């Protein structure tokens, strides 16, 4: 038996351990906040653009393109946005929604680089490269 010290229960040890872990990982907490904000902002912006496109479609009564046409390339979407075509607005909302996780991965790479975690920076950049490859191959098939 140890001399005179108060006995610590397992729950108290677990609590101390959790608190110690939180103190030891403030950078991880910031990363989670940054990633969370990026995802929330991207989804909210995409939803707003999509709602605007739906409202424009309802207000105009058509998609702005002869059936079954709609813009499939970024340049066509931008041209359609300048002309106020509802289908282009919807496509822009979908593009924002699609790019949100890509921006999240890019932000993670930057945060890992700043933290000095070269392994996770390399892994995140590899994921970003695979996303870019997948998006470019998907665009080639359109």
Short mmCIF file of N, CA, C and O in Angstrom, two decimals:
data_model
loop_
_atom_site.label_atom_id
_atom_site.label_comp_id
_atom_site.label_asym_id
_atom_site.label_seq_id
_atom_site.Cartn_x
_atom_site.Cartn_y
_atom_site.Cartn_z
N UNK A 1 0.84 -1.17 0.00
CA UNK A 1 0.00 0.00 0.00
C UNK A 1 0.88 1.23 0.00
O UNK A 1 1.86 1.35 0.69
N UNK A 2 0.52 2.20 -0.81
CA UNK A 2 1.31 3.41 -0.87
C UNK A 2 1.02 4.28 0.34
O UNK A 2 -0.05 4.21 0.92
N UNK A 3 1.93 5.13 0.67
CA UNK A 3 1.81 5.91 1.89
C UNK A 3 0.98 7.16 1.78
O UNK A 3 1.43 8.17 1.28
N UNK A 4 -0.26 7.16 2.26
CA UNK A 4 -1.04 8.33 2.48
C UNK A 4 -1.73 8.96 1.30
O UNK A 4 -2.52 9.86 1.46
N UNK A 5 -1.47 8.56 0.07
CA UNK A 5 -2.10 9.17 -1.09
C UNK A 5 -3.54 8.71 -1.27
O UNK A 5 -3.90 7.61 -0.88
N UNK A 6 -4.36 9.60 -1.80
CA UNK A 6 -5.76 9.25 -2.04
C UNK A 6 -5.83 8.27 -3.20
O UNK A 6 -5.07 8.37 -4.16
N UNK A 7 -6.74 7.37 -3.04
CA UNK A 7 -6.93 6.37 -4.08
C UNK A 7 -7.70 6.98 -5.24
O UNK A 7 -8.68 7.69 -5.05
N UNK A 8 -7.26 6.72 -6.46
CA UNK A 8 -7.90 7.27 -7.66
C UNK A 8 -8.66 6.16 -8.34
O UNK A 8 -8.13 5.08 -8.58
N UNK A 9 -9.91 6.43 -8.63
CA UNK A 9 -10.73 5.41 -9.28
C UNK A 9 -10.40 5.35 -10.77
O UNK A 9 -9.77 6.25 -11.34
N UNK A 10 -10.85 4.30 -11.38
CA UNK A 10 -10.63 4.13 -12.82
C UNK A 10 -11.31 5.22 -13.63
O UNK A 10 -10.76 5.71 -14.62
N UNK A 11 -12.51 5.63 -13.17
CA UNK A 11 -13.23 6.69 -13.89
C UNK A 11 -12.47 8.01 -13.82
O UNK A 11 -12.40 8.76 -14.79
N UNK A 12 -11.86 8.30 -12.67
CA UNK A 12 -11.09 9.54 -12.56
C UNK A 12 -9.86 9.49 -13.45
O UNK A 12 -9.49 10.48 -14.08
N UNK A 13 -9.23 8.33 -13.52
CA UNK A 13 -8.08 8.19 -14.41
C UNK A 13 -8.48 8.40 -15.86
O UNK A 13 -7.80 9.08 -16.62
N UNK A 14 -9.63 7.80 -16.21
CA UNK A 14 -10.10 7.97 -17.58
C UNK A 14 -10.40 9.43 -17.86
O UNK A 14 -10.10 9.94 -18.94
N UNK A 15 -11.01 10.12 -16.87
CA UNK A 15 -11.32 11.53 -17.04
C UNK A 15 -10.05 12.36 -17.18
O UNK A 15 -9.95 13.24 -18.01
N UNK A 16 -9.06 12.08 -16.37
CA UNK A 16 -7.79 12.81 -16.47
C UNK A 16 -7.12 12.52 -17.80
O UNK A 16 -6.60 13.39 -18.45
N UNK A 17 -7.19 11.30 -18.20
CA UNK A 17 -6.58 10.94 -19.46
C UNK A 17 -7.23 11.67 -20.63
O UNK A 17 -6.55 12.18 -21.51
N UNK A 18 -8.56 11.75 -20.61
CA UNK A 18 -9.27 12.45 -21.68
C UNK A 18 -8.93 13.93 -21.68
O UNK A 18 -8.69 14.52 -22.73
N UNK A 19 -8.91 14.53 -20.51
CA UNK A 19 -8.56 15.95 -20.42
C UNK A 19 -7.13 16.19 -20.87
O UNK A 19 -6.85 17.16 -21.57
N UNK A 20 -6.25 15.29 -20.48
CA UNK A 20 -4.85 15.44 -20.90
C UNK A 20 -4.74 15.30 -22.41
O UNK A 20 -3.96 16.00 -23.04
N UNK A 21 -5.54 14.39 -22.96
CA UNK A 21 -5.51 14.23 -24.41
C UNK A 21 -6.00 15.49 -25.10
O UNK A 21 -5.46 15.91 -26.12
N UNK A 22 -7.06 16.12 -24.57
CA UNK A 22 -7.57 17.35 -25.17
C UNK A 22 -6.53 18.46 -25.12
O UNK A 22 -6.38 19.22 -26.06
N UNK A 23 -5.83 18.57 -24.00
CA UNK A 23 -4.81 19.61 -23.89
C UNK A 23 -3.64 19.36 -24.84
O UNK A 23 -3.06 20.28 -25.36
N UNK A 24 -3.36 18.10 -25.06
CA UNK A 24 -2.22 17.75 -25.91
C UNK A 24 -2.53 17.91 -27.40
O UNK A 24 -1.61 17.93 -28.20
N UNK A 25 -3.81 18.04 -27.75
CA UNK A 25 -4.16 18.07 -29.17
C UNK A 25 -4.94 19.32 -29.57
O UNK A 25 -5.93 19.22 -30.27
N UNK A 26 -4.50 20.52 -29.22
CA UNK A 26 -5.27 21.69 -29.65
C UNK A 26 -5.22 21.88 -31.17
O UNK A 26 -6.17 22.35 -31.76
N UNK A 27 -4.13 21.48 -31.80
CA UNK A 27 -4.04 21.62 -33.25
C UNK A 27 -5.05 20.71 -33.95
O UNK A 27 -5.65 21.09 -34.96
N UNK A 28 -5.25 19.51 -33.39
CA UNK A 28 -6.25 18.61 -33.96
C UNK A 28 -7.64 19.20 -33.84
O UNK A 28 -8.46 19.07 -34.75
N UNK A 29 -7.93 19.84 -32.70
CA UNK A 29 -9.23 20.46 -32.52
C UNK A 29 -9.44 21.58 -33.52
O UNK A 29 -10.52 21.73 -34.08
N UNK A 30 -8.40 22.39 -33.74
CA UNK A 30 -8.51 23.47 -34.73
C UNK A 30 -8.75 22.90 -36.11
O UNK A 30 -9.54 23.45 -36.89
N UNK A 31 -8.07 21.81 -36.45
CA UNK A 31 -8.26 21.17 -37.75
C UNK A 31 -9.69 20.73 -37.92
O UNK A 31 -10.31 20.95 -38.97
N UNK A 32 -10.25 20.13 -36.89
CA UNK A 32 -11.65 19.68 -36.97
C UNK A 32 -12.59 20.85 -37.15
O UNK A 32 -13.55 20.77 -37.91
N UNK A 33 -12.31 21.97 -36.48
CA UNK A 33 -13.16 23.16 -36.62
C UNK A 33 -13.06 23.72 -38.03
O UNK A 33 -14.08 24.05 -38.65
N UNK A 34 -11.85 23.81 -38.56
CA UNK A 34 -11.66 24.33 -39.92
C UNK A 34 -12.39 23.45 -40.92
O UNK A 34 -13.12 23.94 -41.79
N UNK A 35 -12.21 22.16 -40.81
CA UNK A 35 -12.84 21.23 -41.75
C UNK A 35 -14.36 21.30 -41.62
O UNK A 35 -15.09 21.31 -42.62
N UNK A 36 -14.84 21.37 -40.40
CA UNK A 36 -16.28 21.46 -40.18
C UNK A 36 -16.85 22.73 -40.82
O UNK A 36 -17.89 22.69 -41.48
N UNK A 37 -16.15 23.84 -40.64
CA UNK A 37 -16.63 25.12 -41.22
C UNK A 37 -16.61 25.07 -42.74
O UNK A 37 -17.51 25.60 -43.40
N UNK A 38 -15.59 24.46 -43.31
CA UNK A 38 -15.52 24.36 -44.77
C UNK A 38 -16.71 23.55 -45.30
O UNK A 38 -17.38 23.95 -46.25
N UNK A 39 -16.97 22.42 -44.67
CA UNK A 39 -18.07 21.58 -45.12
C UNK A 39 -19.42 22.27 -44.92
O UNK A 39 -20.27 22.24 -45.81
N UNK A 40 -19.61 22.92 -43.77
CA UNK A 40 -20.87 23.62 -43.51
C UNK A 40 -21.08 24.75 -44.52
O UNK A 40 -22.17 24.90 -45.09
N UNK A 41 -20.05 25.54 -44.73
CA UNK A 41 -20.16 26.66 -45.65
C UNK A 41 -20.42 26.18 -47.08
O UNK A 41 -21.29 26.73 -47.77
N UNK A 42 -19.71 25.16 -47.50
CA UNK A 42 -19.92 24.64 -48.85
C UNK A 42 -21.32 24.12 -49.07
O UNK A 42 -21.95 24.39 -50.10
N UNK A 43 -21.84 23.38 -48.10
CA UNK A 43 -23.18 22.83 -48.24
C UNK A 43 -24.22 23.95 -48.22
O UNK A 43 -25.17 23.94 -49.01
N UNK A 44 -24.04 24.94 -47.34
CA UNK A 44 -25.01 26.04 -47.27
C UNK A 44 -24.98 26.88 -48.55
O UNK A 44 -26.04 27.27 -49.06
N UNK A 45 -23.80 27.16 -49.08
CA UNK A 45 -23.71 27.94 -50.32
C UNK A 45 -24.32 27.15 -51.47
O UNK A 45 -25.09 27.70 -52.28
N UNK A 46 -24.03 25.85 -51.54
CA UNK A 46 -24.61 25.02 -52.60
C UNK A 46 -26.13 24.97 -52.49
O UNK A 46 -26.84 25.08 -53.50
N UNK A 47 -26.64 24.83 -51.28
CA UNK A 47 -28.09 24.79 -51.09
C UNK A 47 -28.73 26.10 -51.51
O UNK A 47 -29.79 26.11 -52.16
N UNK A 48 -28.09 27.22 -51.18
CA UNK A 48 -28.63 28.53 -51.56
C UNK A 48 -28.66 28.68 -53.08
O UNK A 48 -29.65 29.16 -53.65
N UNK A 49 -27.59 28.26 -53.74
CA UNK A 49 -27.53 28.36 -55.21
C UNK A 49 -28.58 27.44 -55.84
O UNK A 49 -29.27 27.83 -56.79
N UNK A 50 -28.71 26.23 -55.30
CA UNK A 50 -29.71 25.30 -55.84
C UNK A 50 -31.13 25.86 -55.66
O UNK A 50 -31.96 25.75 -56.57
N UNK A 51 -31.42 26.42 -54.50
CA UNK A 51 -32.74 27.02 -54.28
C UNK A 51 -32.98 28.18 -55.23
O UNK A 51 -34.09 28.35 -55.75
N UNK A 52 -31.95 28.98 -55.47
CA UNK A 52 -32.07 30.07 -56.43
C UNK A 52 -32.36 29.53 -57.82
O UNK A 52 -33.20 30.07 -58.55
N UNK A 53 -31.69 28.43 -58.20
CA UNK A 53 -31.94 27.82 -59.50
C UNK A 53 -33.35 27.27 -59.63
O UNK A 53 -34.01 27.44 -60.67
N UNK A 54 -33.84 26.66 -58.57
CA UNK A 54 -35.21 26.13 -58.59
C UNK A 54 -36.21 27.29 -58.70
O UNK A 54 -37.17 27.24 -59.49
N UNK A 55 -35.97 28.35 -57.94
CA UNK A 55 -36.87 29.51 -58.00
C UNK A 55 -36.85 30.15 -59.39
O UNK A 55 -37.90 30.53 -59.92
N UNK A 56 -35.66 30.24 -59.98
CA UNK A 56 -35.56 30.81 -61.33
C UNK A 56 -36.27 29.92 -62.35
O UNK A 56 -36.93 30.41 -63.26
N UNK A 57 -36.15 28.61 -62.19
CA UNK A 57 -36.80 27.67 -63.10
C UNK A 57 -38.33 27.82 -62.98
O UNK A 57 -39.04 27.89 -64.00
N UNK A 58 -38.81 27.89 -61.74
CA UNK A 58 -40.25 28.05 -61.54
C UNK A 58 -40.71 29.41 -62.07
O UNK A 58 -41.74 29.51 -62.75
N UNK A 59 -39.95 30.44 -61.80
CA UNK A 59 -40.32 31.78 -62.25
C UNK A 59 -40.31 31.92 -63.76
O UNK A 59 -41.19 32.56 -64.34
N UNK A 60 -39.35 31.32 -64.39
CA UNK A 60 -39.23 31.43 -65.84
C UNK A 60 -40.11 30.42 -66.56
O UNK A 60 -40.55 30.66 -67.68
N UNK A 61 -40.30 29.28 -65.94
CA UNK A 61 -41.15 28.24 -66.54
C UNK A 61 -40.40 27.25 -67.40
O UNK A 61 -41.00 26.30 -67.92
N UNK A 62 -39.10 27.44 -67.56
CA UNK A 62 -38.28 26.46 -68.28
C UNK A 62 -36.84 26.52 -67.79
O UNK A 62 -36.49 27.38 -67.00
N UNK A 63 -36.02 25.59 -68.32
CA UNK A 63 -34.64 25.48 -67.86
C UNK A 63 -33.72 26.50 -68.51
O UNK A 63 -32.60 26.71 -68.06
N UNK A 64 -34.18 27.13 -69.58
CA UNK A 64 -33.34 28.09 -70.28
C UNK A 64 -32.57 27.45 -71.42
O UNK A 64 -31.83 28.12 -72.12
N UNK A 65 -32.75 26.16 -71.59
CA UNK A 65 -32.10 25.42 -72.68
C UNK A 65 -33.18 24.58 -73.36
O UNK A 65 -34.12 24.12 -72.70
N UNK A 66 -33.05 24.37 -74.66
CA UNK A 66 -34.03 23.50 -75.31
C UNK A 66 -33.87 22.05 -74.81
O UNK A 66 -32.74 21.60 -74.59
N UNK A 67 -34.98 21.34 -74.60
CA UNK A 67 -34.89 19.96 -74.08
C UNK A 67 -34.11 19.06 -75.02
O UNK A 67 -34.24 19.22 -76.23
N UNK A 68 -33.36 18.13 -74.57
CA UNK A 68 -33.00 17.84 -73.18
C UNK A 68 -31.68 18.48 -72.78
O UNK A 68 -30.96 17.93 -71.99
N UNK A 69 -31.37 19.62 -73.33
CA UNK A 69 -30.07 20.25 -73.12
C UNK A 69 -29.88 20.89 -71.76
O UNK A 69 -30.82 21.35 -71.13
N UNK A 70 -28.66 20.87 -71.30
CA UNK A 70 -28.22 21.56 -70.09
C UNK A 70 -26.70 21.66 -70.17
O UNK A 70 -26.06 20.87 -70.87
N UNK A 71 -26.10 22.63 -69.50
CA UNK A 71 -24.65 22.79 -69.60
C UNK A 71 -23.90 21.66 -68.89
O UNK A 71 -24.29 21.22 -67.82
N UNK A 72 -22.84 21.19 -69.54
CA UNK A 72 -22.05 20.10 -68.95
C UNK A 72 -20.61 20.51 -68.65
O UNK A 72 -19.91 19.79 -67.94
N UNK A 73 -20.16 21.61 -69.18
CA UNK A 73 -18.78 22.08 -68.96
C UNK A 73 -18.82 23.37 -68.15
O UNK A 73 -19.80 24.11 -68.19
N UNK A 74 -17.73 23.64 -67.44
CA UNK A 74 -17.66 24.82 -66.58
C UNK A 74 -17.87 26.11 -67.39
O UNK A 74 -18.57 27.02 -66.94
N UNK A 75 -17.30 26.16 -68.60
CA UNK A 75 -17.47 27.35 -69.44
C UNK A 75 -18.92 27.55 -69.85
O UNK A 75 -19.43 28.68 -69.89
N UNK A 76 -19.61 26.45 -70.13
CA UNK A 76 -21.03 26.54 -70.49
C UNK A 76 -21.87 26.98 -69.29
O UNK A 76 -22.83 27.73 -69.44
N UNK A 77 -21.49 26.50 -68.11
CA UNK A 77 -22.22 26.90 -66.90
C UNK A 77 -22.03 28.40 -66.67
O UNK A 77 -23.01 29.12 -66.39
N UNK A 78 -20.79 28.89 -66.80
CA UNK A 78 -20.54 30.32 -66.61
C UNK A 78 -21.31 31.16 -67.63
O UNK A 78 -21.89 32.19 -67.28
N UNK A 79 -21.31 30.71 -68.90
CA UNK A 79 -22.06 31.45 -69.93
C UNK A 79 -23.55 31.44 -69.60
O UNK A 79 -24.23 32.46 -69.74
N UNK A 80 -24.06 30.30 -69.14
CA UNK A 80 -25.47 30.21 -68.77
C UNK A 80 -25.80 31.09 -67.58
O UNK A 80 -26.89 31.67 -67.51
N UNK A 81 -24.86 31.20 -66.63
CA UNK A 81 -25.08 32.07 -65.46
C UNK A 81 -25.18 33.53 -65.91
O UNK A 81 -26.03 34.29 -65.42
N UNK A 82 -24.30 33.93 -66.83
CA UNK A 82 -24.35 35.31 -67.33
C UNK A 82 -25.66 35.60 -68.04
O UNK A 82 -26.16 36.73 -68.01
N UNK A 83 -26.24 34.57 -68.67
CA UNK A 83 -27.50 34.74 -69.40
C UNK A 83 -28.71 34.49 -68.50
O UNK A 83 -29.84 34.59 -68.96
N UNK A 84 -28.48 34.10 -67.23
CA UNK A 84 -29.58 33.89 -66.29
C UNK A 84 -30.39 32.63 -66.56
O UNK A 84 -31.59 32.60 -66.28
N UNK A 85 -29.77 31.61 -67.08
CA UNK A 85 -30.48 30.36 -67.37
C UNK A 85 -30.58 29.51 -66.12
O UNK A 85 -29.56 29.19 -65.49
N UNK A 86 -31.79 29.11 -65.73
CA UNK A 86 -31.98 28.35 -64.49
C UNK A 86 -31.18 27.04 -64.42
O UNK A 86 -30.66 26.69 -63.36
N UNK A 87 -31.09 26.30 -65.52
CA UNK A 87 -30.34 25.04 -65.49
C UNK A 87 -28.86 25.29 -65.20
O UNK A 87 -28.20 24.49 -64.52
N UNK A 88 -28.33 26.42 -65.66
CA UNK A 88 -26.93 26.76 -65.37
C UNK A 88 -26.76 27.09 -63.90
O UNK A 88 -25.74 26.73 -63.29
N UNK A 89 -27.75 27.74 -63.31
CA UNK A 89 -27.68 28.05 -61.87
C UNK A 89 -27.70 26.74 -61.08
O UNK A 89 -26.92 26.57 -60.13
N UNK A 90 -28.56 25.80 -61.47
CA UNK A 90 -28.60 24.50 -60.79
C UNK A 90 -27.27 23.76 -60.94
O UNK A 90 -26.76 23.17 -59.98
N UNK A 91 -26.71 23.80 -62.12
CA UNK A 91 -25.42 23.14 -62.35
C UNK A 91 -24.33 23.79 -61.49
O UNK A 91 -23.45 23.10 -60.96
N UNK A 92 -24.38 25.11 -61.35
CA UNK A 92 -23.40 25.80 -60.51
C UNK A 92 -23.53 25.35 -59.06
O UNK A 92 -22.53 25.12 -58.37
N UNK A 93 -24.77 25.18 -58.59
CA UNK A 93 -24.97 24.68 -57.23
C UNK A 93 -24.43 23.28 -57.05
O UNK A 93 -23.82 22.96 -56.03
N UNK A 94 -24.63 22.45 -58.06
CA UNK A 94 -24.10 21.08 -57.99
C UNK A 94 -22.57 21.08 -58.01
O UNK A 94 -21.93 20.28 -57.33
N UNK A 95 -21.99 21.99 -58.81
CA UNK A 95 -20.52 22.08 -58.85
C UNK A 95 -19.96 22.51 -57.49
O UNK A 95 -18.95 21.98 -57.04
N UNK A 96 -20.63 23.47 -56.85
CA UNK A 96 -20.18 23.90 -55.52
C UNK A 96 -20.28 22.74 -54.54
O UNK A 96 -19.38 22.50 -53.74
N UNK A 97 -21.39 22.00 -54.62
CA UNK A 97 -21.56 20.85 -53.73
C UNK A 97 -20.50 19.78 -54.00
O UNK A 97 -19.94 19.19 -53.08
N UNK A 98 -20.17 19.58 -55.27
CA UNK A 98 -19.14 18.60 -55.64
C UNK A 98 -17.75 19.04 -55.18
O UNK A 98 -16.95 18.22 -54.73
N UNK A 99 -17.48 20.32 -55.26
CA UNK A 99 -16.14 20.82 -54.92
C UNK A 99 -15.92 20.99 -53.42
O UNK A 99 -14.78 21.11 -52.97
N UNK A 100 -16.98 20.97 -52.64
CA UNK A 100 -16.84 21.17 -51.20
C UNK A 100 -15.90 20.14 -50.55
O UNK A 100 -14.96 20.52 -49.84
N UNK A 101 -16.07 18.84 -50.77
CA UNK A 101 -15.11 17.90 -50.17
C UNK A 101 -13.70 18.01 -50.76
O UNK A 101 -12.73 17.72 -50.06
N UNK A 102 -13.60 18.46 -52.00
CA UNK A 102 -12.27 18.65 -52.60
C UNK A 102 -11.54 19.79 -51.88
O UNK A 102 -10.36 19.67 -51.55
N UNK A 103 -12.27 20.87 -51.61
CA UNK A 103 -11.68 22.00 -50.88
C UNK A 103 -11.31 21.55 -49.47
O UNK A 103 -10.28 21.95 -48.92
N UNK A 104 -12.13 20.70 -48.89
CA UNK A 104 -11.85 20.17 -47.55
C UNK A 104 -10.53 19.40 -47.53
O UNK A 104 -9.71 19.56 -46.63
N UNK A 105 -10.31 18.57 -48.55
CA UNK A 105 -9.06 17.80 -48.63
C UNK A 105 -7.87 18.74 -48.83
O UNK A 105 -6.83 18.58 -48.19
N UNK A 106 -8.04 19.76 -49.68
CA UNK A 106 -6.96 20.72 -49.90
C UNK A 106 -6.63 21.48 -48.61
O UNK A 106 -5.46 21.69 -48.29
N UNK A 107 -7.67 21.87 -47.86
CA UNK A 107 -7.44 22.57 -46.59
C UNK A 107 -6.73 21.67 -45.60
O UNK A 107 -5.86 22.12 -44.85
N UNK A 108 -7.08 20.39 -45.61
CA UNK A 108 -6.41 19.45 -44.71
C UNK A 108 -4.92 19.35 -45.04
O UNK A 108 -4.08 19.31 -44.14
N UNK A 109 -4.60 19.35 -46.33
CA UNK A 109 -3.20 19.28 -46.74
C UNK A 109 -2.44 20.49 -46.22
O UNK A 109 -1.31 20.37 -45.71
N UNK A 110 -3.05 21.67 -46.33
CA UNK A 110 -2.40 22.90 -45.86
C UNK A 110 -2.20 22.85 -44.34
O UNK A 110 -1.13 23.17 -43.83
N UNK A 111 -3.24 22.40 -43.63
CA UNK A 111 -3.15 22.35 -42.16
C UNK A 111 -2.09 21.35 -41.73
O UNK A 111 -1.28 21.63 -40.83
N UNK A 112 -2.05 20.19 -42.38
CA UNK A 112 -1.03 19.20 -42.03
C UNK A 112 0.37 19.74 -42.32
O UNK A 112 1.31 19.51 -41.56
N UNK A 113 0.52 20.50 -43.41
CA UNK A 113 1.82 21.09 -43.75
C UNK A 113 2.24 22.09 -42.68
O UNK A 113 3.39 22.09 -42.22
N UNK A 114 1.30 22.93 -42.27
CA UNK A 114 1.60 23.94 -41.25
C UNK A 114 1.96 23.27 -39.93
O UNK A 114 2.85 23.73 -39.22
N UNK A 115 1.30 22.16 -39.62
CA UNK A 115 1.59 21.43 -38.38
C UNK A 115 2.91 20.67 -38.46
O UNK A 115 3.38 20.15 -37.45
N UNK A 116 3.47 20.57 -39.65
CA UNK A 116 4.73 19.86 -39.81
C UNK A 116 4.58 18.36 -39.94
O UNK A 116 5.56 17.62 -39.82
N UNK A 117 3.36 17.90 -40.21
CA UNK A 117 3.11 16.47 -40.36
C UNK A 117 3.26 16.10 -41.83
O UNK A 117 2.32 16.14 -42.61
N UNK A 118 4.48 15.79 -42.21
CA UNK A 118 4.79 15.53 -43.63
C UNK A 118 4.12 14.26 -44.15
O UNK A 118 3.73 14.21 -45.31
N UNK A 119 3.99 13.24 -43.33
CA UNK A 119 3.37 12.00 -43.78
C UNK A 119 1.91 12.24 -44.17
O UNK A 119 1.48 11.88 -45.27
N UNK A 120 1.14 12.91 -43.29
CA UNK A 120 -0.26 13.15 -43.60
C UNK A 120 -0.41 14.18 -44.72
O UNK A 120 -1.37 14.14 -45.47
N UNK A 121 0.55 15.09 -44.83
CA UNK A 121 0.53 16.02 -45.97
C UNK A 121 0.66 15.25 -47.27
O UNK A 121 -0.12 15.47 -48.21
N UNK A 122 1.60 14.32 -47.31
CA UNK A 122 1.80 13.53 -48.53
C UNK A 122 0.57 12.67 -48.83
O UNK A 122 0.12 12.58 -49.99
N UNK A 123 0.01 12.05 -47.79
CA UNK A 123 -1.17 11.21 -48.01
C UNK A 123 -2.36 12.05 -48.49
O UNK A 123 -3.11 11.65 -49.38
N UNK A 124 -2.53 13.22 -47.89
CA UNK A 124 -3.64 14.08 -48.28
C UNK A 124 -3.47 14.59 -49.71
O UNK A 124 -4.43 14.67 -50.48
N UNK A 125 -2.23 14.93 -50.07
CA UNK A 125 -1.98 15.36 -51.45
C UNK A 125 -2.23 14.21 -52.44
O UNK A 125 -2.70 14.44 -53.55
N UNK A 126 -1.92 12.99 -52.02
CA UNK A 126 -2.21 11.83 -52.89
C UNK A 126 -3.72 11.69 -53.10
O UNK A 126 -4.19 11.44 -54.22
N UNK A 127 -4.49 11.86 -52.02
CA UNK A 127 -5.95 11.80 -52.14
C UNK A 127 -6.44 12.93 -53.05
O UNK A 127 -7.31 12.72 -53.91
N UNK A 128 -5.88 14.13 -52.87
CA UNK A 128 -6.27 15.27 -53.71
C UNK A 128 -5.95 14.99 -55.18
O UNK A 128 -6.75 15.31 -56.07
N UNK A 129 -4.81 14.38 -55.44
CA UNK A 129 -4.46 14.02 -56.81
C UNK A 129 -5.42 13.00 -57.40
O UNK A 129 -5.81 13.10 -58.56
N UNK A 130 -5.82 12.02 -56.58
CA UNK A 130 -6.77 11.03 -57.06
C UNK A 130 -8.14 11.67 -57.34
O UNK A 130 -8.80 11.31 -58.32
N UNK A 131 -8.54 12.62 -56.50
CA UNK A 131 -9.80 13.32 -56.75
C UNK A 131 -9.73 14.11 -58.05
O UNK A 131 -10.67 14.09 -58.86
N UNK A 132 -8.61 14.80 -58.26
CA UNK A 132 -8.44 15.58 -59.50
C UNK A 132 -8.43 14.66 -60.71
O UNK A 132 -9.06 14.96 -61.74
N UNK A 133 -7.76 13.52 -60.59
CA UNK A 133 -7.74 12.56 -61.69
C UNK A 133 -9.15 12.03 -61.97
O UNK A 133 -9.58 11.95 -63.13
N UNK A 134 -9.88 11.69 -60.91
CA UNK A 134 -11.25 11.20 -61.09
C UNK A 134 -12.16 12.23 -61.73
O UNK A 134 -12.96 11.91 -62.61
N UNK A 135 -12.03 13.48 -61.28
CA UNK A 135 -12.86 14.54 -61.86
C UNK A 135 -12.51 14.79 -63.32
O UNK A 135 -13.38 15.00 -64.15
N UNK A 136 -11.21 14.75 -63.63
CA UNK A 136 -10.82 14.99 -65.03
C UNK A 136 -11.24 13.83 -65.93
O UNK A 136 -11.65 14.04 -67.06
N UNK A 137 -11.15 12.61 -65.42
CA UNK A 137 -11.60 11.47 -66.22
C UNK A 137 -13.10 11.48 -66.40
O UNK A 137 -13.62 11.11 -67.44
N UNK A 138 -13.82 11.92 -65.37
CA UNK A 138 -15.28 12.04 -65.48
C UNK A 138 -15.67 13.09 -66.50
O UNK A 138 -16.62 12.92 -67.25
N UNK A 139 -14.90 14.19 -66.55
CA UNK A 139 -15.17 15.24 -67.53
C UNK A 139 -14.85 14.79 -68.95
O UNK A 139 -15.49 15.22 -69.90
N UNK A 140 -13.89 13.88 -69.09
CA UNK A 140 -13.53 13.38 -70.42
C UNK A 140 -14.63 12.53 -71.01
O UNK A 140 -14.81 12.47 -72.22
N UNK A 141 -15.42 11.89 -70.16
CA UNK A 141 -16.50 11.04 -70.64
C UNK A 141 -17.76 11.80 -70.98
O UNK A 141 -18.66 11.27 -71.60
N UNK A 142 -17.84 13.07 -70.56
CA UNK A 142 -19.07 13.85 -70.80
C UNK A 142 -19.19 14.28 -72.24
O UNK A 142 -18.31 14.38 -72.98
#
